[in-house]
Amino acid sequence: MRAGDTEVYDYIVVGAGSAGAVLAHRLSADPKNKVLLLEAGPAGHPWSRVPLGYAKLMHNAKADWRYKSEPLFGAERRQLHVPRGKLLGGSSSINGTAFVRGQPQDYDTWAQMGNKGWSYRDVLPHFKKMETYEGCGDDEFRGRHGPLRVTDPDWHDPLFASIISAAAEVGIDHNPDYNGAYQDGIAMSQATISRGRRMSTAHCYLEPIRRRKNLNVSTNALAECLLFNYARCTGVRYRIGSDVRDAQAHREVVVSGGSVNSPQLLELSGVGQAERLRELGIEVRRDLPGVGENLRDHFAPRTLWAIGAKGYSFNDRGRGVGLVRQMLRYIIGGKGMFAMVAVPLRAFVRSREGLEAADLLLGWLPMLYDAKPAPKLSAQSGLTCYAHPMRPESKGSIHVISADANDQPAIDFNFLSAPVDAELTVAAVRIAQSIMRAPALRPLEVSEIAPGETLSTDDEIIDWVKATAETTFHPVGTCKMGPDRMAVVDKRLRVHGIEGLRVADASIMPTLISGNTNAPSIMIGEKAADMMLEDNPA
């Protein structure tokens, strides 16, 4: 696959994450297509197969880019952790494993923004194609034969049952399949977990095909820049240790680095805001003002609750002899705390009457934890309930600060800059409080820790949110899809004004979907692969 010192392929995929691994799988299915898959991190990590392994992998340099945001909010100047997977499978190998598609309205909105082919009716076949859903579900909405195994958690737990009953007491019904006909309601979280093991795209899409002779998976390979011949992208320059290599793509290069790394690579390659790039000494290839803009994420306060009754919280079950029992449960049967989705219970709720669909998300973690420097169990028994709007309007940015691919870009979330986001965050916190104060939870002796009963006004709650809230690790939008001036890619994910180059990952989302972003990212990989194969017939 070399011509002189240049490697030659049909397709090059930069980034082996939630979308990139899917692209490598589908593009290499035809043995005539020679495919190079570049991943900046290693092949894997022992903890990446254990669902609870996210607690060991976030902030771990062997699996996580360990990004931090620009300082937030006035005097506090807090920096938030921005974990991003740096290994095969990308963030699907270090995330909390929750499987959420979002609402039909999310995708219909994309189509209405000028992205024909991205309505819910258009993307549903790709969602079905990618999954083997092991729950009951309606076959109209669920897939049964895809690479990715999706399960309902096997939990008959009194804590979750009590919360579901409490939700019913404040008017929130149980929904057994929020990825089915409608999303509203409270439910146990569906997860990319099967038989106690994490179902990352590395495991489900790459492991079965690693022996394909036409696929070269290159790990610890940092892409430094894209290569061009005038207005056509012809390949990628990447580095493995001190060895710098050029790879040529006869057909296409597709960037799948995610919402941080994709705009970073475009800017390092001279694609972005011309004036910004010139100031950094980067030769401008294409002036695209939208590169790195439109950053959106879920900004979520964690409401904290003490539980006086013993044995309900995992702060009780996951310590001492209880921890040994949990380890044995996992080793013997693939069950228990180590096989648990990060947020086992979630509710999709409406902030007010008259809305067509839920606009707020609540999620329960059956423990209190200390987040820094890395997640660990707190000494106090209790649980955590995060609460946030699902479709925030606040927009930030991600931009390179130098021409060096090793330098972290500046990640400026600009949270709560849109007034409606603050209003909806307060509404979400108040709904969480109403559930946790409902009669069904009184036997558990639940009491509020944060924000606390002394914070009662909207302004007091927002001040608490600004001081304590974190992201839910769902950055999107920095290479958004659309026909407008600030769009980076068109409806077929081709970079505007450049031939032979696409972007396919969460960065192309014009708006944030209603929930977690891993499932939609995998769908984007599936749809992108289909479009590339259609546009490049054998």
PDB file of N, CA, C and O in Angstrom, residues 304-346:
ATOM      1  N   LEU A 304     -28.182  16.592  45.117  1.00  0.00           N
ATOM      2  CA  LEU A 304     -27.626  15.556  45.989  1.00  0.00           C
ATOM      3  C   LEU A 304     -28.584  15.267  47.137  1.00  0.00           C
ATOM      4  O   LEU A 304     -29.147  16.186  47.741  1.00  0.00           O
ATOM      5  N   TRP A 305     -28.737  13.968  47.449  1.00  0.00           N
ATOM      6  CA  TRP A 305     -29.723  13.538  48.428  1.00  0.00           C
ATOM      7  C   TRP A 305     -29.130  12.482  49.352  1.00  0.00           C
ATOM      8  O   TRP A 305     -28.568  11.489  48.884  1.00  0.00           O
ATOM      9  N   ALA A 306     -29.245  12.708  50.650  1.00  0.00           N
ATOM     10  CA  ALA A 306     -28.821  11.715  51.633  1.00  0.00           C
ATOM     11  C   ALA A 306     -29.922  10.685  51.829  1.00  0.00           C
ATOM     12  O   ALA A 306     -31.116  11.011  51.736  1.00  0.00           O
ATOM     13  N   ILE A 307     -29.531   9.438  52.077  1.00  0.00           N
ATOM     14  CA  ILE A 307     -30.484   8.369  52.371  1.00  0.00           C
ATOM     15  C   ILE A 307     -30.153   7.830  53.756  1.00  0.00           C
ATOM     16  O   ILE A 307     -29.060   7.291  53.978  1.00  0.00           O
ATOM     17  N   GLY A 308     -31.108   7.991  54.677  1.00  0.00           N
ATOM     18  CA  GLY A 308     -30.884   7.541  56.050  1.00  0.00           C
ATOM     19  C   GLY A 308     -31.047   6.056  56.236  1.00  0.00           C
ATOM     20  O   GLY A 308     -30.354   5.432  57.052  1.00  0.00           O
ATOM     21  N   ALA A 309     -31.973   5.450  55.485  1.00  0.00           N
ATOM     22  CA  ALA A 309     -32.193   4.011  55.589  1.00  0.00           C
ATOM     23  C   ALA A 309     -31.004   3.257  54.996  1.00  0.00           C
ATOM     24  O   ALA A 309     -30.498   3.616  53.937  1.00  0.00           O
ATOM     25  N   LYS A 310     -30.561   2.215  55.640  1.00  0.00           N
ATOM     26  CA  LYS A 310     -29.361   1.501  55.232  1.00  0.00           C
ATOM     27  C   LYS A 310     -29.650   0.484  54.124  1.00  0.00           C
ATOM     28  O   LYS A 310     -30.730  -0.094  54.050  1.00  0.00           O
ATOM     29  N   GLY A 311     -28.663   0.302  53.263  1.00  0.00           N
ATOM     30  CA  GLY A 311     -28.726  -0.761  52.265  1.00  0.00           C
ATOM     31  C   GLY A 311     -29.276  -0.359  50.918  1.00  0.00           C
ATOM     32  O   GLY A 311     -29.251  -1.158  49.975  1.00  0.00           O
ATOM     33  N   TYR A 312     -29.784   0.858  50.790  1.00  0.00           N
ATOM     34  CA  TYR A 312     -30.352   1.293  49.513  1.00  0.00           C
ATOM     35  C   TYR A 312     -29.290   1.869  48.576  1.00  0.00           C
ATOM     36  O   TYR A 312     -29.276   1.593  47.385  1.00  0.00           O
ATOM     37  N   SER A 313     -28.411   2.687  49.111  1.00  0.00           N
ATOM     38  CA  SER A 313     -27.427   3.379  48.299  1.00  0.00           C
ATOM     39  C   SER A 313     -26.234   2.476  48.010  1.00  0.00           C
ATOM     40  O   SER A 313     -25.868   1.617  48.817  1.00  0.00           O
ATOM     41  N   PHE A 314     -25.599   2.690  46.868  1.00  0.00           N
ATOM     42  CA  PHE A 314     -24.379   1.956  46.559  1.00  0.00           C
ATOM     43  C   PHE A 314     -23.202   2.463  47.376  1.00  0.00           C
ATOM     44  O   PHE A 314     -22.139   1.837  47.376  1.00  0.00           O
ATOM     45  N   ASN A 315     -23.377   3.565  48.080  1.00  0.00           N
ATOM     46  CA  ASN A 315     -22.362   3.947  49.060  1.00  0.00           C
ATOM     47  C   ASN A 315     -22.300   2.929  50.190  1.00  0.00           C
ATOM     48  O   ASN A 315     -21.252   2.735  50.799  1.00  0.00           O
ATOM     49  N   ASP A 316     -23.422   2.264  50.472  1.00  0.00           N
ATOM     50  CA  ASP A 316     -23.454   1.167  51.442  1.00  0.00           C
ATOM     51  C   ASP A 316     -23.016  -0.144  50.795  1.00  0.00           C
ATOM     52  O   ASP A 316     -22.219  -0.899  51.350  1.00  0.00           O
ATOM     53  N   ARG A 317     -23.521  -0.425  49.595  1.00  0.00           N
ATOM     54  CA  ARG A 317     -23.292  -1.736  48.962  1.00  0.00           C
ATOM     55  C   ARG A 317     -21.907  -1.880  48.340  1.00  0.00           C
ATOM     56  O   ARG A 317     -21.464  -2.998  48.086  1.00  0.00           O
ATOM     57  N   GLY A 318     -21.247  -0.753  48.044  1.00  0.00           N
ATOM     58  CA  GLY A 318     -19.986  -0.824  47.320  1.00  0.00           C
ATOM     59  C   GLY A 318     -18.770  -0.589  48.182  1.00  0.00           C
ATOM     60  O   GLY A 318     -17.718  -0.164  47.673  1.00  0.00           O
ATOM     61  N   ARG A 319     -18.866  -0.858  49.460  1.00  0.00           N
ATOM     62  CA  ARG A 319     -17.752  -0.598  50.367  1.00  0.00           C
ATOM     63  C   ARG A 319     -17.523  -1.814  51.260  1.00  0.00           C
ATOM     64  O   ARG A 319     -18.470  -2.498  51.646  1.00  0.00           O
ATOM     65  N   GLY A 320     -16.263  -2.121  51.569  1.00  0.00           N
ATOM     66  CA  GLY A 320     -15.937  -3.229  52.472  1.00  0.00           C
ATOM     67  C   GLY A 320     -16.379  -4.567  51.931  1.00  0.00           C
ATOM     68  O   GLY A 320     -16.123  -4.919  50.774  1.00  0.00           O
ATOM     69  N   VAL A 321     -17.090  -5.333  52.780  1.00  0.00           N
ATOM     70  CA  VAL A 321     -17.580  -6.657  52.373  1.00  0.00           C
ATOM     71  C   VAL A 321     -18.544  -6.525  51.201  1.00  0.00           C
ATOM     72  O   VAL A 321     -18.576  -7.380  50.303  1.00  0.00           O
ATOM     73  N   GLY A 322     -19.299  -5.425  51.176  1.00  0.00           N
ATOM     74  CA  GLY A 322     -20.222  -5.204  50.067  1.00  0.00           C
ATOM     75  C   GLY A 322     -19.512  -5.111  48.737  1.00  0.00           C
ATOM     76  O   GLY A 322     -19.988  -5.613  47.715  1.00  0.00           O
ATOM     77  N   LEU A 323     -18.351  -4.469  48.724  1.00  0.00           N
ATOM     78  CA  LEU A 323     -17.579  -4.367  47.490  1.00  0.00           C
ATOM     79  C   LEU A 323     -17.107  -5.738  47.032  1.00  0.00           C
ATOM     80  O   LEU A 323     -17.136  -6.041  45.828  1.00  0.00           O
ATOM     81  N   VAL A 324     -16.694  -6.575  47.972  1.00  0.00           N
ATOM     82  CA  VAL A 324     -16.271  -7.939  47.620  1.00  0.00           C
ATOM     83  C   VAL A 324     -17.435  -8.703  47.006  1.00  0.00           C
ATOM     84  O   VAL A 324     -17.283  -9.397  45.993  1.00  0.00           O
ATOM     85  N   ARG A 325     -18.626  -8.552  47.582  1.00  0.00           N
ATOM     86  CA  ARG A 325     -19.808  -9.218  47.020  1.00  0.00           C
ATOM     87  C   ARG A 325     -20.085  -8.729  45.607  1.00  0.00           C
ATOM     88  O   ARG A 325     -20.423  -9.521  44.715  1.00  0.00           O
ATOM     89  N   GLN A 326     -19.963  -7.413  45.405  1.00  0.00           N
ATOM     90  CA  GLN A 326     -20.207  -6.873  44.066  1.00  0.00           C
ATOM     91  C   GLN A 326     -19.193  -7.410  43.054  1.00  0.00           C
ATOM     92  O   GLN A 326     -19.552  -7.730  41.909  1.00  0.00           O
ATOM     93  N   MET A 327     -17.948  -7.516  43.453  1.00  0.00           N
ATOM     94  CA  MET A 327     -16.930  -8.065  42.557  1.00  0.00           C
ATOM     95  C   MET A 327     -17.221  -9.514  42.217  1.00  0.00           C
ATOM     96  O   MET A 327     -17.095  -9.930  41.057  1.00  0.00           O
ATOM     97  N   LEU A 328     -17.644 -10.294  43.201  1.00  0.00           N
ATOM     98  CA  LEU A 328     -17.964 -11.698  42.954  1.00  0.00           C
ATOM     99  C   LEU A 328     -19.184 -11.824  42.047  1.00  0.00           C
ATOM    100  O   LEU A 328     -19.225 -12.695  41.162  1.00  0.00           O
ATOM    101  N   ARG A 329     -20.190 -10.981  42.267  1.00  0.00           N
ATOM    102  CA  ARG A 329     -21.372 -11.001  41.396  1.00  0.00           C
ATOM    103  C   ARG A 329     -20.985 -10.746  39.944  1.00  0.00           C
ATOM    104  O   ARG A 329     -21.515 -11.371  39.025  1.00  0.00           O
ATOM    105  N   TYR A 330     -20.046  -9.830  39.756  1.00  0.00           N
ATOM    106  CA  TYR A 330     -19.630  -9.503  38.399  1.00  0.00           C
ATOM    107  C   TYR A 330     -18.796 -10.624  37.786  1.00  0.00           C
ATOM    108  O   TYR A 330     -19.014 -11.036  36.640  1.00  0.00           O
ATOM    109  N   ILE A 331     -17.856 -11.158  38.542  1.00  0.00           N
ATOM    110  CA  ILE A 331     -16.979 -12.211  38.024  1.00  0.00           C
ATOM    111  C   ILE A 331     -17.769 -13.469  37.700  1.00  0.00           C
ATOM    112  O   ILE A 331     -17.564 -14.113  36.659  1.00  0.00           O
ATOM    113  N   ILE A 332     -18.718 -13.810  38.555  1.00  0.00           N
ATOM    114  CA  ILE A 332     -19.463 -15.059  38.375  1.00  0.00           C
ATOM    115  C   ILE A 332     -20.585 -14.914  37.359  1.00  0.00           C
ATOM    116  O   ILE A 332     -20.776 -15.776  36.492  1.00  0.00           O
ATOM    117  N   GLY A 333     -21.334 -13.814  37.432  1.00  0.00           N
ATOM    118  CA  GLY A 333     -22.525 -13.715  36.591  1.00  0.00           C
ATOM    119  C   GLY A 333     -22.630 -12.471  35.728  1.00  0.00           C
ATOM    120  O   GLY A 333     -23.644 -12.264  35.054  1.00  0.00           O
ATOM    121  N   GLY A 334     -21.611 -11.600  35.747  1.00  0.00           N
ATOM    122  CA  GLY A 334     -21.681 -10.384  34.956  1.00  0.00           C
ATOM    123  C   GLY A 334     -22.778  -9.441  35.408  1.00  0.00           C
ATOM    124  O   GLY A 334     -23.365  -8.721  34.596  1.00  0.00           O
ATOM    125  N   LYS A 335     -23.040  -9.416  36.727  1.00  0.00           N
ATOM    126  CA  LYS A 335     -24.115  -8.585  37.264  1.00  0.00           C
ATOM    127  C   LYS A 335     -23.588  -7.706  38.388  1.00  0.00           C
ATOM    128  O   LYS A 335     -22.433  -7.775  38.766  1.00  0.00           O
ATOM    129  N   GLY A 336     -24.481  -6.850  38.898  1.00  0.00           N
ATOM    130  CA  GLY A 336     -24.127  -6.009  40.018  1.00  0.00           C
ATOM    131  C   GLY A 336     -23.571  -4.666  39.602  1.00  0.00           C
ATOM    132  O   GLY A 336     -23.671  -4.235  38.452  1.00  0.00           O
ATOM    133  N   MET A 337     -22.940  -3.994  40.550  1.00  0.00           N
ATOM    134  CA  MET A 337     -22.498  -2.621  40.369  1.00  0.00           C
ATOM    135  C   MET A 337     -21.513  -2.473  39.212  1.00  0.00           C
ATOM    136  O   MET A 337     -21.542  -1.482  38.485  1.00  0.00           O
ATOM    137  N   PHE A 338     -20.639  -3.437  39.021  1.00  0.00           N
ATOM    138  CA  PHE A 338     -19.629  -3.325  37.974  1.00  0.00           C
ATOM    139  C   PHE A 338     -20.228  -3.472  36.570  1.00  0.00           C
ATOM    140  O   PHE A 338     -19.580  -3.113  35.584  1.00  0.00           O
ATOM    141  N   ALA A 339     -21.431  -4.001  36.475  1.00  0.00           N
ATOM    142  CA  ALA A 339     -22.117  -4.163  35.187  1.00  0.00           C
ATOM    143  C   ALA A 339     -23.189  -3.104  34.983  1.00  0.00           C
ATOM    144  O   ALA A 339     -24.041  -3.235  34.112  1.00  0.00           O
ATOM    145  N   MET A 340     -23.116  -2.029  35.756  1.00  0.00           N
ATOM    146  CA  MET A 340     -24.185  -1.044  35.795  1.00  0.00           C
ATOM    147  C   MET A 340     -23.916   0.111  34.837  1.00  0.00           C
ATOM    148  O   MET A 340     -22.806   0.645  34.778  1.00  0.00           O
ATOM    149  N   VAL A 341     -24.945   0.497  34.091  1.00  0.00           N
ATOM    150  CA  VAL A 341     -24.894   1.733  33.311  1.00  0.00           C
ATOM    151  C   VAL A 341     -24.709   2.897  34.281  1.00  0.00           C
ATOM    152  O   VAL A 341     -25.175   2.849  35.420  1.00  0.00           O
ATOM    153  N   ALA A 342     -24.001   3.946  33.841  1.00  0.00           N
ATOM    154  CA  ALA A 342     -23.630   5.028  34.753  1.00  0.00           C
ATOM    155  C   ALA A 342     -24.839   5.686  35.401  1.00  0.00           C
ATOM    156  O   ALA A 342     -24.809   6.038  36.576  1.00  0.00           O
ATOM    157  N   VAL A 343     -25.902   5.879  34.647  1.00  0.00           N
ATOM    158  CA  VAL A 343     -27.121   6.499  35.177  1.00  0.00           C
ATOM    159  C   VAL A 343     -28.264   5.527  34.922  1.00  0.00           C
ATOM    160  O   VAL A 343     -28.897   5.559  33.867  1.00  0.00           O
ATOM    161  N   PRO A 344     -28.541   4.635  35.865  1.00  0.00           N
ATOM    162  CA  PRO A 344     -29.464   3.531  35.585  1.00  0.00           C
ATOM    163  C   PRO A 344     -30.927   3.925  35.413  1.00  0.00           C
ATOM    164  O   PRO A 344     -31.709   3.165  34.857  1.00  0.00           O
ATOM    165  N   LEU A 345     -31.305   5.101  35.888  1.00  0.00           N
ATOM    166  CA  LEU A 345     -32.699   5.522  35.842  1.00  0.00           C
ATOM    167  C   LEU A 345     -32.754   6.941  35.287  1.00  0.00           C
ATOM    168  O   LEU A 345     -31.954   7.800  35.673  1.00  0.00           O
ATOM    169  N   ARG A 346     -33.690   7.188  34.358  1.00  0.00           N
ATOM    170  CA  ARG A 346     -33.789   8.525  33.770  1.00  0.00           C
ATOM    171  C   ARG A 346     -35.248   8.855  33.499  1.00  0.00           C
ATOM    172  O   ARG A 346     -36.077   7.968  33.314  1.00  0.00           O
TER     173      ARG A 346
END
